[in-house]
Short mmCIF file of C-alpha atoms and ligand atoms in Angstrom, two decimals:
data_model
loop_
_atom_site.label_atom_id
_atom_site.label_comp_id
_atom_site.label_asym_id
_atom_site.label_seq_id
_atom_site.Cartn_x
_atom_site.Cartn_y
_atom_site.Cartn_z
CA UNK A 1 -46.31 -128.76 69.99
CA UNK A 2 -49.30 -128.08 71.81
CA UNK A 3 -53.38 -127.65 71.37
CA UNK A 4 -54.38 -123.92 71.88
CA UNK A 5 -57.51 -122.01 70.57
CA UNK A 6 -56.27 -119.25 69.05
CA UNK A 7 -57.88 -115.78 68.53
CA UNK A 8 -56.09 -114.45 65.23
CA UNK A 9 -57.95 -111.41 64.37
CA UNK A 10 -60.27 -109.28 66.98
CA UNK A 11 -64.21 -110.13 66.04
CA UNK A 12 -63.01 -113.54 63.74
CA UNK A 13 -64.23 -116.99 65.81
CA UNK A 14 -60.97 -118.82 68.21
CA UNK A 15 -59.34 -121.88 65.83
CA UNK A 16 -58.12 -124.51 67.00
CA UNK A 17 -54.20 -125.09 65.99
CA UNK A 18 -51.19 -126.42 67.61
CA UNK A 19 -48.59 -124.15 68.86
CA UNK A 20 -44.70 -124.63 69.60
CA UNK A 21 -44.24 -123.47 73.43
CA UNK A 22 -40.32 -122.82 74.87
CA UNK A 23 -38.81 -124.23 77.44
CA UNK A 24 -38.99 -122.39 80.48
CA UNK A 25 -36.43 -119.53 80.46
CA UNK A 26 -35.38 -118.16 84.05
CA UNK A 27 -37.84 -117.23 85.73
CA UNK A 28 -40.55 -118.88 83.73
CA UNK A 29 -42.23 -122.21 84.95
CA UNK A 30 -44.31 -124.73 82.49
CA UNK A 31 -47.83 -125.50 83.54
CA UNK A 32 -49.58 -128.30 81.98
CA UNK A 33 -53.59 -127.08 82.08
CA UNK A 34 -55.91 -129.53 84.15
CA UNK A 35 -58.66 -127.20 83.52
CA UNK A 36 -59.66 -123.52 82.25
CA UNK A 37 -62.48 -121.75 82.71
CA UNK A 38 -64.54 -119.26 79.87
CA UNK A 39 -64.55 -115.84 81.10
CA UNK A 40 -66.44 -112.87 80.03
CA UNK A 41 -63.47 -110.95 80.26
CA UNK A 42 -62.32 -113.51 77.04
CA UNK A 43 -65.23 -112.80 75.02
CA UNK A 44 -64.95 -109.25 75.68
CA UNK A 45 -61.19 -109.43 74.51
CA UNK A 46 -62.17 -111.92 71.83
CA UNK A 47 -64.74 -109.34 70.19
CA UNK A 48 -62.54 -106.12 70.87
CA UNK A 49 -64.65 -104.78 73.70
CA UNK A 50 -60.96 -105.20 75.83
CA UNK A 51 -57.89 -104.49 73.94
CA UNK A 52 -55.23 -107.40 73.60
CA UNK A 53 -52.62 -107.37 70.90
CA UNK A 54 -53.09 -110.40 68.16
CA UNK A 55 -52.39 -113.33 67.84
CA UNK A 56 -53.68 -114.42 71.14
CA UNK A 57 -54.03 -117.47 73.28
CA UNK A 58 -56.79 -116.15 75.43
CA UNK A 59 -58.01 -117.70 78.64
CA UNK A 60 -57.10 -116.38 81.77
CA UNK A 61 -58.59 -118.34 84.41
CA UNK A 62 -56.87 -121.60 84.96
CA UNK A 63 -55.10 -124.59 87.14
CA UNK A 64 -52.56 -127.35 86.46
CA UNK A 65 -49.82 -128.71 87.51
CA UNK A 66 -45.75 -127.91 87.15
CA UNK A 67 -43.93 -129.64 84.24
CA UNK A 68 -41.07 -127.92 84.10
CA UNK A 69 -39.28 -124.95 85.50
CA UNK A 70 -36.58 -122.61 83.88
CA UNK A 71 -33.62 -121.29 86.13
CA UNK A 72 -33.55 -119.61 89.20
CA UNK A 73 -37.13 -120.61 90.09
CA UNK A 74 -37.84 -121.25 93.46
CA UNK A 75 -40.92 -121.24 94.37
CA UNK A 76 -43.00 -124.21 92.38
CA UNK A 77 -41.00 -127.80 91.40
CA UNK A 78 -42.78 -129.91 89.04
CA UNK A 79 -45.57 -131.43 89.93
CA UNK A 80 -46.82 -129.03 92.23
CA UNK A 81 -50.60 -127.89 91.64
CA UNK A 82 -50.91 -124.57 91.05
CA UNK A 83 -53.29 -121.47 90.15
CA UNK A 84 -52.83 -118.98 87.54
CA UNK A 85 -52.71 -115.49 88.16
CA UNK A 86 -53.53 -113.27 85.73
CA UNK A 87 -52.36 -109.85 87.79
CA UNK A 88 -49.44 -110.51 89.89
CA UNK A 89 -47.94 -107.49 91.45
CA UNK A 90 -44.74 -106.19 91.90
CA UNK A 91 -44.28 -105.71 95.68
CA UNK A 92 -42.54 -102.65 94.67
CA UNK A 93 -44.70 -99.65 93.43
CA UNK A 94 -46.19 -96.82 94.75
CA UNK A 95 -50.10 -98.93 95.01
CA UNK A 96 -47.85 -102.18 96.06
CA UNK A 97 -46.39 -99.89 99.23
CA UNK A 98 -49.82 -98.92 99.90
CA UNK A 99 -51.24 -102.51 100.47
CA UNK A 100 -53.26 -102.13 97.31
CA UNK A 101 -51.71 -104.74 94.80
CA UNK A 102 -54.51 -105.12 92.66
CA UNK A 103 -53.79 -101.34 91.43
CA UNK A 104 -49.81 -102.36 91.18
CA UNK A 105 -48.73 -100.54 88.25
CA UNK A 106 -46.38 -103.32 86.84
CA UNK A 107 -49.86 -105.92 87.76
CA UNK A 108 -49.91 -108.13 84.73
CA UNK A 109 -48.47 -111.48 83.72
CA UNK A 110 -46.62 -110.08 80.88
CA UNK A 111 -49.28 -110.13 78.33
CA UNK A 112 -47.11 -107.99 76.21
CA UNK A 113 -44.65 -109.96 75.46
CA UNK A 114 -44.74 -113.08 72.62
CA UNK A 115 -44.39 -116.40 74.19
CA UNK A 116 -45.35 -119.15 71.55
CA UNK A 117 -45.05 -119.37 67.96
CA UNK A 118 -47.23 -120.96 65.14
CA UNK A 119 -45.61 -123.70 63.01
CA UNK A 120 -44.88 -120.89 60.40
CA UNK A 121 -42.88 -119.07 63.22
CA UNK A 122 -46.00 -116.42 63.54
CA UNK A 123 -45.29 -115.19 67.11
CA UNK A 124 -48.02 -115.70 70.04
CA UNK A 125 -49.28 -113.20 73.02
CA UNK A 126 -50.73 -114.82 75.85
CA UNK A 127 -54.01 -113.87 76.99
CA UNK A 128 -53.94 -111.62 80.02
CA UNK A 129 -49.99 -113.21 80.07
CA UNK A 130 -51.10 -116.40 81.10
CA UNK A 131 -53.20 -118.24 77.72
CA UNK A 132 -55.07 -120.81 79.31
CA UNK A 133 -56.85 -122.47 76.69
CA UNK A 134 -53.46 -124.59 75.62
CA UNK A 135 -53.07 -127.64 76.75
CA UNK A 136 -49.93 -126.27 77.91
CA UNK A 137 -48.56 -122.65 78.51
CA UNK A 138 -45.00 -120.58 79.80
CA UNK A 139 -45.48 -118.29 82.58
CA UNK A 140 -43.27 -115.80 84.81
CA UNK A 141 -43.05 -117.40 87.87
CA UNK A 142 -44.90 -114.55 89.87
CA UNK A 143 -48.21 -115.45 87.78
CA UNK A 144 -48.70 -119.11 89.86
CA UNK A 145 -50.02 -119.43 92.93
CA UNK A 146 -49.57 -122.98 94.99
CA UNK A 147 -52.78 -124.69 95.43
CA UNK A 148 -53.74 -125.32 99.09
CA UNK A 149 -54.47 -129.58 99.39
CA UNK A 150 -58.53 -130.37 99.52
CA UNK A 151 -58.98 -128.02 96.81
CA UNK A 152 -59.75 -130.82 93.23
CA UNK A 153 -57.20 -129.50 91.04
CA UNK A 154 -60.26 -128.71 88.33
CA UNK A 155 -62.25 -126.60 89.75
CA UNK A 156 -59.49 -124.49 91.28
CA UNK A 157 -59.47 -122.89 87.59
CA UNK A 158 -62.06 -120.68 89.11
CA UNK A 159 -60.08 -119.39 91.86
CA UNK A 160 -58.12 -117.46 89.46
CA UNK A 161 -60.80 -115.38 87.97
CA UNK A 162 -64.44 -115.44 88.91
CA UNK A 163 -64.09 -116.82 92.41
CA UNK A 164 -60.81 -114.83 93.86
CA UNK A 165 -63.05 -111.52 92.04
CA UNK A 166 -66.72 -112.26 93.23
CA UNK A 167 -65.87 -112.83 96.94
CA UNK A 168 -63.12 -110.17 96.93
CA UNK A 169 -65.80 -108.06 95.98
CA UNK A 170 -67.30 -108.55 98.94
CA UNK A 171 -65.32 -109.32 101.37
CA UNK A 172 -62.32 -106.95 100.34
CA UNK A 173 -64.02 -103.56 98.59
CA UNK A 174 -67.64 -103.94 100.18
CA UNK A 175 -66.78 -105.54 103.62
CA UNK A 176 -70.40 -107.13 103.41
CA UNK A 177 -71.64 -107.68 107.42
CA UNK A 178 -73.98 -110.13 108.93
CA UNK A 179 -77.72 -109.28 108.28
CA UNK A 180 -76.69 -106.99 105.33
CA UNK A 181 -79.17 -107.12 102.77
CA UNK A 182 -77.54 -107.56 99.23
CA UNK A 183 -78.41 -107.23 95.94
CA UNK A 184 -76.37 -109.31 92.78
CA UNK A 185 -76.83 -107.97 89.00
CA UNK A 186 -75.72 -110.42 86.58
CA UNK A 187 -75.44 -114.02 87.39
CA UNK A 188 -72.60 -115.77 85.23
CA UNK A 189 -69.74 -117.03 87.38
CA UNK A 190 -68.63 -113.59 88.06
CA UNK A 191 -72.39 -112.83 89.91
CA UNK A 192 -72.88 -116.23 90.75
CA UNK A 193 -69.95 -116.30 93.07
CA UNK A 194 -70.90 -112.85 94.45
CA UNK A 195 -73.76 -114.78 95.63
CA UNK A 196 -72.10 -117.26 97.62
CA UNK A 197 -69.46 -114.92 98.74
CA UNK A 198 -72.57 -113.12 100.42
CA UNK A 199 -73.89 -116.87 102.14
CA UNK A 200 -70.57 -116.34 103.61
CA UNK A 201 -70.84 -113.39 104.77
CA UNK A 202 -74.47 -113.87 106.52
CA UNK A 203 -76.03 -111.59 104.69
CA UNK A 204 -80.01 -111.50 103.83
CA UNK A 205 -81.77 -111.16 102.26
CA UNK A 206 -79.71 -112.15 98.91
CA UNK A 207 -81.35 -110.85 95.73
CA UNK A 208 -80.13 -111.95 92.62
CA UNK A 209 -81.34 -110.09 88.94
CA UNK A 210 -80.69 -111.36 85.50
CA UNK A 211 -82.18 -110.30 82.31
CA UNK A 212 -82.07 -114.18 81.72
CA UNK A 213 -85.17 -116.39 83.54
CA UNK A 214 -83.23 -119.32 83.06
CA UNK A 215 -80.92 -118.06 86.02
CA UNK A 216 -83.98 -118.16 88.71
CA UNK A 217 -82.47 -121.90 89.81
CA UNK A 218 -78.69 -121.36 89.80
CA UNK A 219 -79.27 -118.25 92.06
CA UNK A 220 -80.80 -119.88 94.38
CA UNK A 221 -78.45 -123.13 94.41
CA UNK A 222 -75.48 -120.18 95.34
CA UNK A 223 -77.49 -118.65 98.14
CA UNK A 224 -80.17 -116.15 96.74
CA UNK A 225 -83.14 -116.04 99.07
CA UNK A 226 -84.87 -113.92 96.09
CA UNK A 227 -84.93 -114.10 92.12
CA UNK A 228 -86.09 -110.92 90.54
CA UNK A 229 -85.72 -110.64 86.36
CA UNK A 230 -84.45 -107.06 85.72
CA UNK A 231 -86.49 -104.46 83.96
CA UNK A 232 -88.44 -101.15 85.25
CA UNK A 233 -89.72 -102.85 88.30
CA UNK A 234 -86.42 -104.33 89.93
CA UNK A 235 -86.20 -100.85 92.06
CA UNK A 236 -89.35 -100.98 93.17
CA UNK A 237 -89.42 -104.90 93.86
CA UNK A 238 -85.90 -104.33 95.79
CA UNK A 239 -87.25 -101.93 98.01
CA UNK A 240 -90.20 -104.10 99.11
CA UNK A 241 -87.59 -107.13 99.75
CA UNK A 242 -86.04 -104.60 102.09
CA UNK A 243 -88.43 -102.93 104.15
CA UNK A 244 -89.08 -100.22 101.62
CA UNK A 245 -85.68 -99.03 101.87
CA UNK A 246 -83.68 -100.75 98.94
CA UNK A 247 -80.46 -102.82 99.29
CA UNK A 248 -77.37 -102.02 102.05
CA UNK A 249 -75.17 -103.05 99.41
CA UNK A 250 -75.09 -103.65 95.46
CA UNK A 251 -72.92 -105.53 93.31
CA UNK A 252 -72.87 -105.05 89.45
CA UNK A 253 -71.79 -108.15 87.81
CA UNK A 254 -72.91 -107.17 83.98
CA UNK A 255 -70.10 -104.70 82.68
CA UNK A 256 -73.21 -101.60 81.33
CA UNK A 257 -73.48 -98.76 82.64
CA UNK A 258 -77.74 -99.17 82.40
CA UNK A 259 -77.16 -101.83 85.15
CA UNK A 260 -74.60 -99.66 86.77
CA UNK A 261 -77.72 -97.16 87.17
CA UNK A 262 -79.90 -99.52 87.72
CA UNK A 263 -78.54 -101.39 90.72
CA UNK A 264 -77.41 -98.10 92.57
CA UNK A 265 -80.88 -96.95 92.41
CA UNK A 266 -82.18 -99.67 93.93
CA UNK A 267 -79.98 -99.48 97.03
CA UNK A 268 -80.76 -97.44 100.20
CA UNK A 269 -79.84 -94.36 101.29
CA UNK A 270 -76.13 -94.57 102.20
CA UNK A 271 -76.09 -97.76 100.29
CA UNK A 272 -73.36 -98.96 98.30
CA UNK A 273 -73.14 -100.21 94.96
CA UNK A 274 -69.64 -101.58 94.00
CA UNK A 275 -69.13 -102.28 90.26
CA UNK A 276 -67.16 -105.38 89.17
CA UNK A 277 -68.65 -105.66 86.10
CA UNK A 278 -66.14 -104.13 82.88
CA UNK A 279 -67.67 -102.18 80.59
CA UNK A 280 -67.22 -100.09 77.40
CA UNK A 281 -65.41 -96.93 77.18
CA UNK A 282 -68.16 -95.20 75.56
CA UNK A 283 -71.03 -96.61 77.74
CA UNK A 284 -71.77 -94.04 79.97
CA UNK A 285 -73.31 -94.17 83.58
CA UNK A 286 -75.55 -90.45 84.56
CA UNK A 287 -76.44 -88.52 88.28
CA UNK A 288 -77.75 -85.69 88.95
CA UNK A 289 -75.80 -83.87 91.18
CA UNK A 290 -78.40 -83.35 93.58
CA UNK A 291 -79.17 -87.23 93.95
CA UNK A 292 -75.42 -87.76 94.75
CA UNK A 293 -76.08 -86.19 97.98
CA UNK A 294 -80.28 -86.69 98.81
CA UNK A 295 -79.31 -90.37 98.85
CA UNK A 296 -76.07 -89.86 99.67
CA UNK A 297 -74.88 -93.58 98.08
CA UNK A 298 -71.78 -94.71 97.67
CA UNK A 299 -70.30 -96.46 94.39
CA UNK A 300 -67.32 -98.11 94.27
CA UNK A 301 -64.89 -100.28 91.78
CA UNK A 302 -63.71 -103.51 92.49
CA UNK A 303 -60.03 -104.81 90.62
CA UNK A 304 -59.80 -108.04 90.41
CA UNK A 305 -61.68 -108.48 93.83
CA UNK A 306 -59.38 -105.60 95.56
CA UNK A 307 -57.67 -109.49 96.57
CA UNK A 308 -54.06 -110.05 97.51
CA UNK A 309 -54.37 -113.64 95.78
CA UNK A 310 -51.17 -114.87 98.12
CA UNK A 311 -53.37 -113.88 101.01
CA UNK A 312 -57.10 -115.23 99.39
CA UNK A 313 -56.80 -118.05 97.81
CA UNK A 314 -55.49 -119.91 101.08
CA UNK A 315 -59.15 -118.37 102.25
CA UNK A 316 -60.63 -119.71 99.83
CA UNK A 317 -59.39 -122.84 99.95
CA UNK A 318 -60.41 -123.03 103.40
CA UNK A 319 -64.20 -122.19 102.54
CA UNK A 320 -64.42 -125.05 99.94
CA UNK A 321 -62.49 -127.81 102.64
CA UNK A 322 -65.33 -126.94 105.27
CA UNK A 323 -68.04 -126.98 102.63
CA UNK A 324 -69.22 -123.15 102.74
CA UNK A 325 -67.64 -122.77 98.99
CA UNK A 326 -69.16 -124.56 96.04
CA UNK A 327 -66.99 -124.72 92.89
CA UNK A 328 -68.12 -127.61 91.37
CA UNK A 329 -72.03 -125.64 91.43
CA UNK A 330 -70.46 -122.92 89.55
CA UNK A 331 -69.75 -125.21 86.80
CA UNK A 332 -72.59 -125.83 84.11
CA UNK A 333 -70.63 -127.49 81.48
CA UNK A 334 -67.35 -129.16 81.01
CA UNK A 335 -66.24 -129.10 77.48
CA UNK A 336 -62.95 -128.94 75.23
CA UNK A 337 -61.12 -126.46 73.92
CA UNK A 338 -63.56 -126.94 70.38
CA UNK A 339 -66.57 -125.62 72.27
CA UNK A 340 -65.18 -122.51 73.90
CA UNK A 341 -67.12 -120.74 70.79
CA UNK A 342 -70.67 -122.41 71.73
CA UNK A 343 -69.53 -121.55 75.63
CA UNK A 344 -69.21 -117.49 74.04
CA UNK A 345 -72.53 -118.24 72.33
CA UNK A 346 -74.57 -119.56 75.80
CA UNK A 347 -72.63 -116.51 77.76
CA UNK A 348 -74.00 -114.14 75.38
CA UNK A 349 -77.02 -115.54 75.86
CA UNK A 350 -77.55 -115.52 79.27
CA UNK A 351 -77.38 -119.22 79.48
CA UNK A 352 -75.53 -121.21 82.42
CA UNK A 353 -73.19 -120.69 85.21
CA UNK A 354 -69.34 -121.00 84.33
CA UNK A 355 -67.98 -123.32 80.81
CA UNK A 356 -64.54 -125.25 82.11
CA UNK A 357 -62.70 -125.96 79.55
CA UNK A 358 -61.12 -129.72 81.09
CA UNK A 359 -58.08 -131.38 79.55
N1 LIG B 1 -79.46 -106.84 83.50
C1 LIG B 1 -79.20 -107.91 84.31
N2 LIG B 1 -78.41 -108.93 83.94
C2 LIG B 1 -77.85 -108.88 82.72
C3 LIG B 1 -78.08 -107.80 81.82
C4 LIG B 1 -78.92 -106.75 82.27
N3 LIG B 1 -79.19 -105.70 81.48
N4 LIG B 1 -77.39 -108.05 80.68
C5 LIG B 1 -76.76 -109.24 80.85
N5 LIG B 1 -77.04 -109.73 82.07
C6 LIG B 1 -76.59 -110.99 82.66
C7 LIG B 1 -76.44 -112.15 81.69
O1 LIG B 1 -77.69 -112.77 81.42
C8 LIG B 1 -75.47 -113.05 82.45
O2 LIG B 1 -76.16 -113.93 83.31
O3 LIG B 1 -75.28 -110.80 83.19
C9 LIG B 1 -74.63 -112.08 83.28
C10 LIG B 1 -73.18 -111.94 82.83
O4 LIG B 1 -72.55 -113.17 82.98
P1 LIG B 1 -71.34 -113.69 82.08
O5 LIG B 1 -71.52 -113.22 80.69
O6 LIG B 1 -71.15 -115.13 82.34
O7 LIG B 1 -70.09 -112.83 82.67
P2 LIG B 1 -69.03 -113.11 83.85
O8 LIG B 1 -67.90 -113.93 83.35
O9 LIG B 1 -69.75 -113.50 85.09
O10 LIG B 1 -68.44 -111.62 84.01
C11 LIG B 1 -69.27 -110.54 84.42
O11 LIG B 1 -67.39 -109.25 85.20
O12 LIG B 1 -65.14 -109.70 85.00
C12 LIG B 1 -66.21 -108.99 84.47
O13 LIG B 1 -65.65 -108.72 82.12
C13 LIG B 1 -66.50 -109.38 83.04
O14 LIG B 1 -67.98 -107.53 82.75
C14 LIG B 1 -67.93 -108.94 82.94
C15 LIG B 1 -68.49 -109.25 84.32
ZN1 LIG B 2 -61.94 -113.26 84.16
ZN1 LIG B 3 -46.71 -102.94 92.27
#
């Protein structure tokens, strides 16, 4: 038996409870959790915003080490570190042939499927297929990715998720260049990483907008030259940070189509705005046709950092060994699986950088 938080019912609060995990079967591997970090994406799952079928370990966004592997696996022996994936792709599908494995149709960790069961035999989904907040978890084999060395086997949790997403984002779907200016709605560790993903990239100036005015420091710490809160005047104070212009290129990091609206209109003409953000199926996002083509903007999505995580995450590793990627800043509080509800509760309200849950 094993800790988990367990969401039973869509919109009730996570419990904690023990759970019976398998053995590996072939082509699963065992990972015990060193650490898991709270994603928005879980909250949005956990209150029915995203659909996951119930009972659920959520938690999607993790790193540990190998304790056991069922047959036929080859890639991982126990007591390797590794990285979760929560969207492995097939290598085999029409997006996979196309070099676009984030759109794989088979992506997935095998959410679908139970994996654990209660002590009453109630069976368990995993989260996104991987359920992170356990102290343990089963996954298929394709879901782990071998941490690079002079990466702390904690913070790597955010590779999966937040990190391997924000600088995709911009390195991957926006292709950010030197002397770009930039402009980041939404700073939790989605945003925040955006912003250091843009450091990277040379870009300036960095402006990072939150509805939240405890944010000002954190964006600067991850490389925003400029704080701006967000209401009627962010266009306006954009365009003055940019020469009159507005932004080269946007990133929305909230998941609403208002911020979807707002941060294209505050880019340039021919800017970009690339949305990596999830919202709801009902929120809407409105042009008129003609100002599709007198500012003739671009807007883009953004999967899961449009990332091949075999190819990034050795990337990123490299960033945080030479110092240019801060993953330990990204992390505002450290807590156990009992406080992933107050971690929903600061996320909601705007409060923080990224919650990691550590075992
Ligand atoms: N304008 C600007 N910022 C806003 C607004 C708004 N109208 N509403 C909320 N925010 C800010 C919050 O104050 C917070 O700082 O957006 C930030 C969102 O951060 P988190 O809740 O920590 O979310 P995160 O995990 O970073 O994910 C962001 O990416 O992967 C998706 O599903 C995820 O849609 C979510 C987004
Ligand atoms: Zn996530
Ligand atoms: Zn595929």
């Amino acid at each position: 038996m094993v800790r988990a938080a367990l969401l039973h019912t869509v919109g009730a609060p996570l419990e904690l409870t023990e759970i019976d995990l398998p053995e590996p079967g072939p082509g699963q591997v065992r990972v015990k959790l060193a650490a898991a970090g709270v994603c928005h994406s879980d909250l949005s799952l956990a209150t029915g915003l995203l659909r996951a079928p119930v009972p659920v370990v959520l938690g999607h966004e993790g790193a540990g080490t190998v304790a056991a592997v069922g047959e036929g696996v080859s890639s991982v022996r126990p007591g390797d570190p590794v990285v979760l994936n929560w969207a492995p792709a097939c290598g085999g599908c029409h997006f996979c042939g196309l070099d676009e494995p984030w759109l794989c149709e088979h992506a997935g960790a095998g959410a679908e499927r139970t994996y654990a069961a209660l002590a009453d035999g109630t069976a368990l989904y995993p989260g996104l297929g991987v359920a992170a907040f356990a102290q343990e978890t089963v996954v298929a084999e394709r879901a782990l990715l071998p941490l690079p060395a002079g990466v702390p086997l904690t913070s790597a949790a955010l590779l999966g998720c937040a990190v391997l997403t924000g600088y995709g984002a911009v390195h991957n779907a926006a292709r950010v260049r030197a002397g770009e200016s930039v402009l980041v709605y939404g700073l939790g560790g989605v945003g925040l990483a955006v912003l250091q993903a843009a450091r990277i990239a040379g870009a300036g100036p960095i402006i990072a907008v939150d509805v939240s005015p405890q944010k000002e420091e954190l964006a600067l710490l991850h490389g925003a030259t400029d704080f701006l809160l967000a209401d009627e005047g962010t266009a306006r104070a954009v365009r003055k940070l940019t020469g009159g212009y507005g932004a080269d290129q946007a990133f929305e990091c909230v998941g609403r189509g208002s911020t979807v609206r707002a941060a294209w209109s505050a880019t340039r003409r021919g800017g970009r705005t690339t949305v990596v953000g999830i919202g709801g199926k009902e929120d809407l996002v409105s042009f008129s046709a003609l100002e599709i083509f007198y500012f003739a903007r671009t807007l883009g999505a953004c999967v899961y950092g449009n990332s091949d995580p075999a190819r990034d995450i050795p990337v990123l590793a490299e960033h945080v060994r030479a110092g240019r990627l801060d993953l330990e800043a990204l992390i505002t509080d450290r807590i156990t699986l009992e406080e992933i509800p107050a971690a929903f509760e600061r996320m909601a309200a705007g409060q923080g950088g990224r919650s990691l849950v550590v075992f």
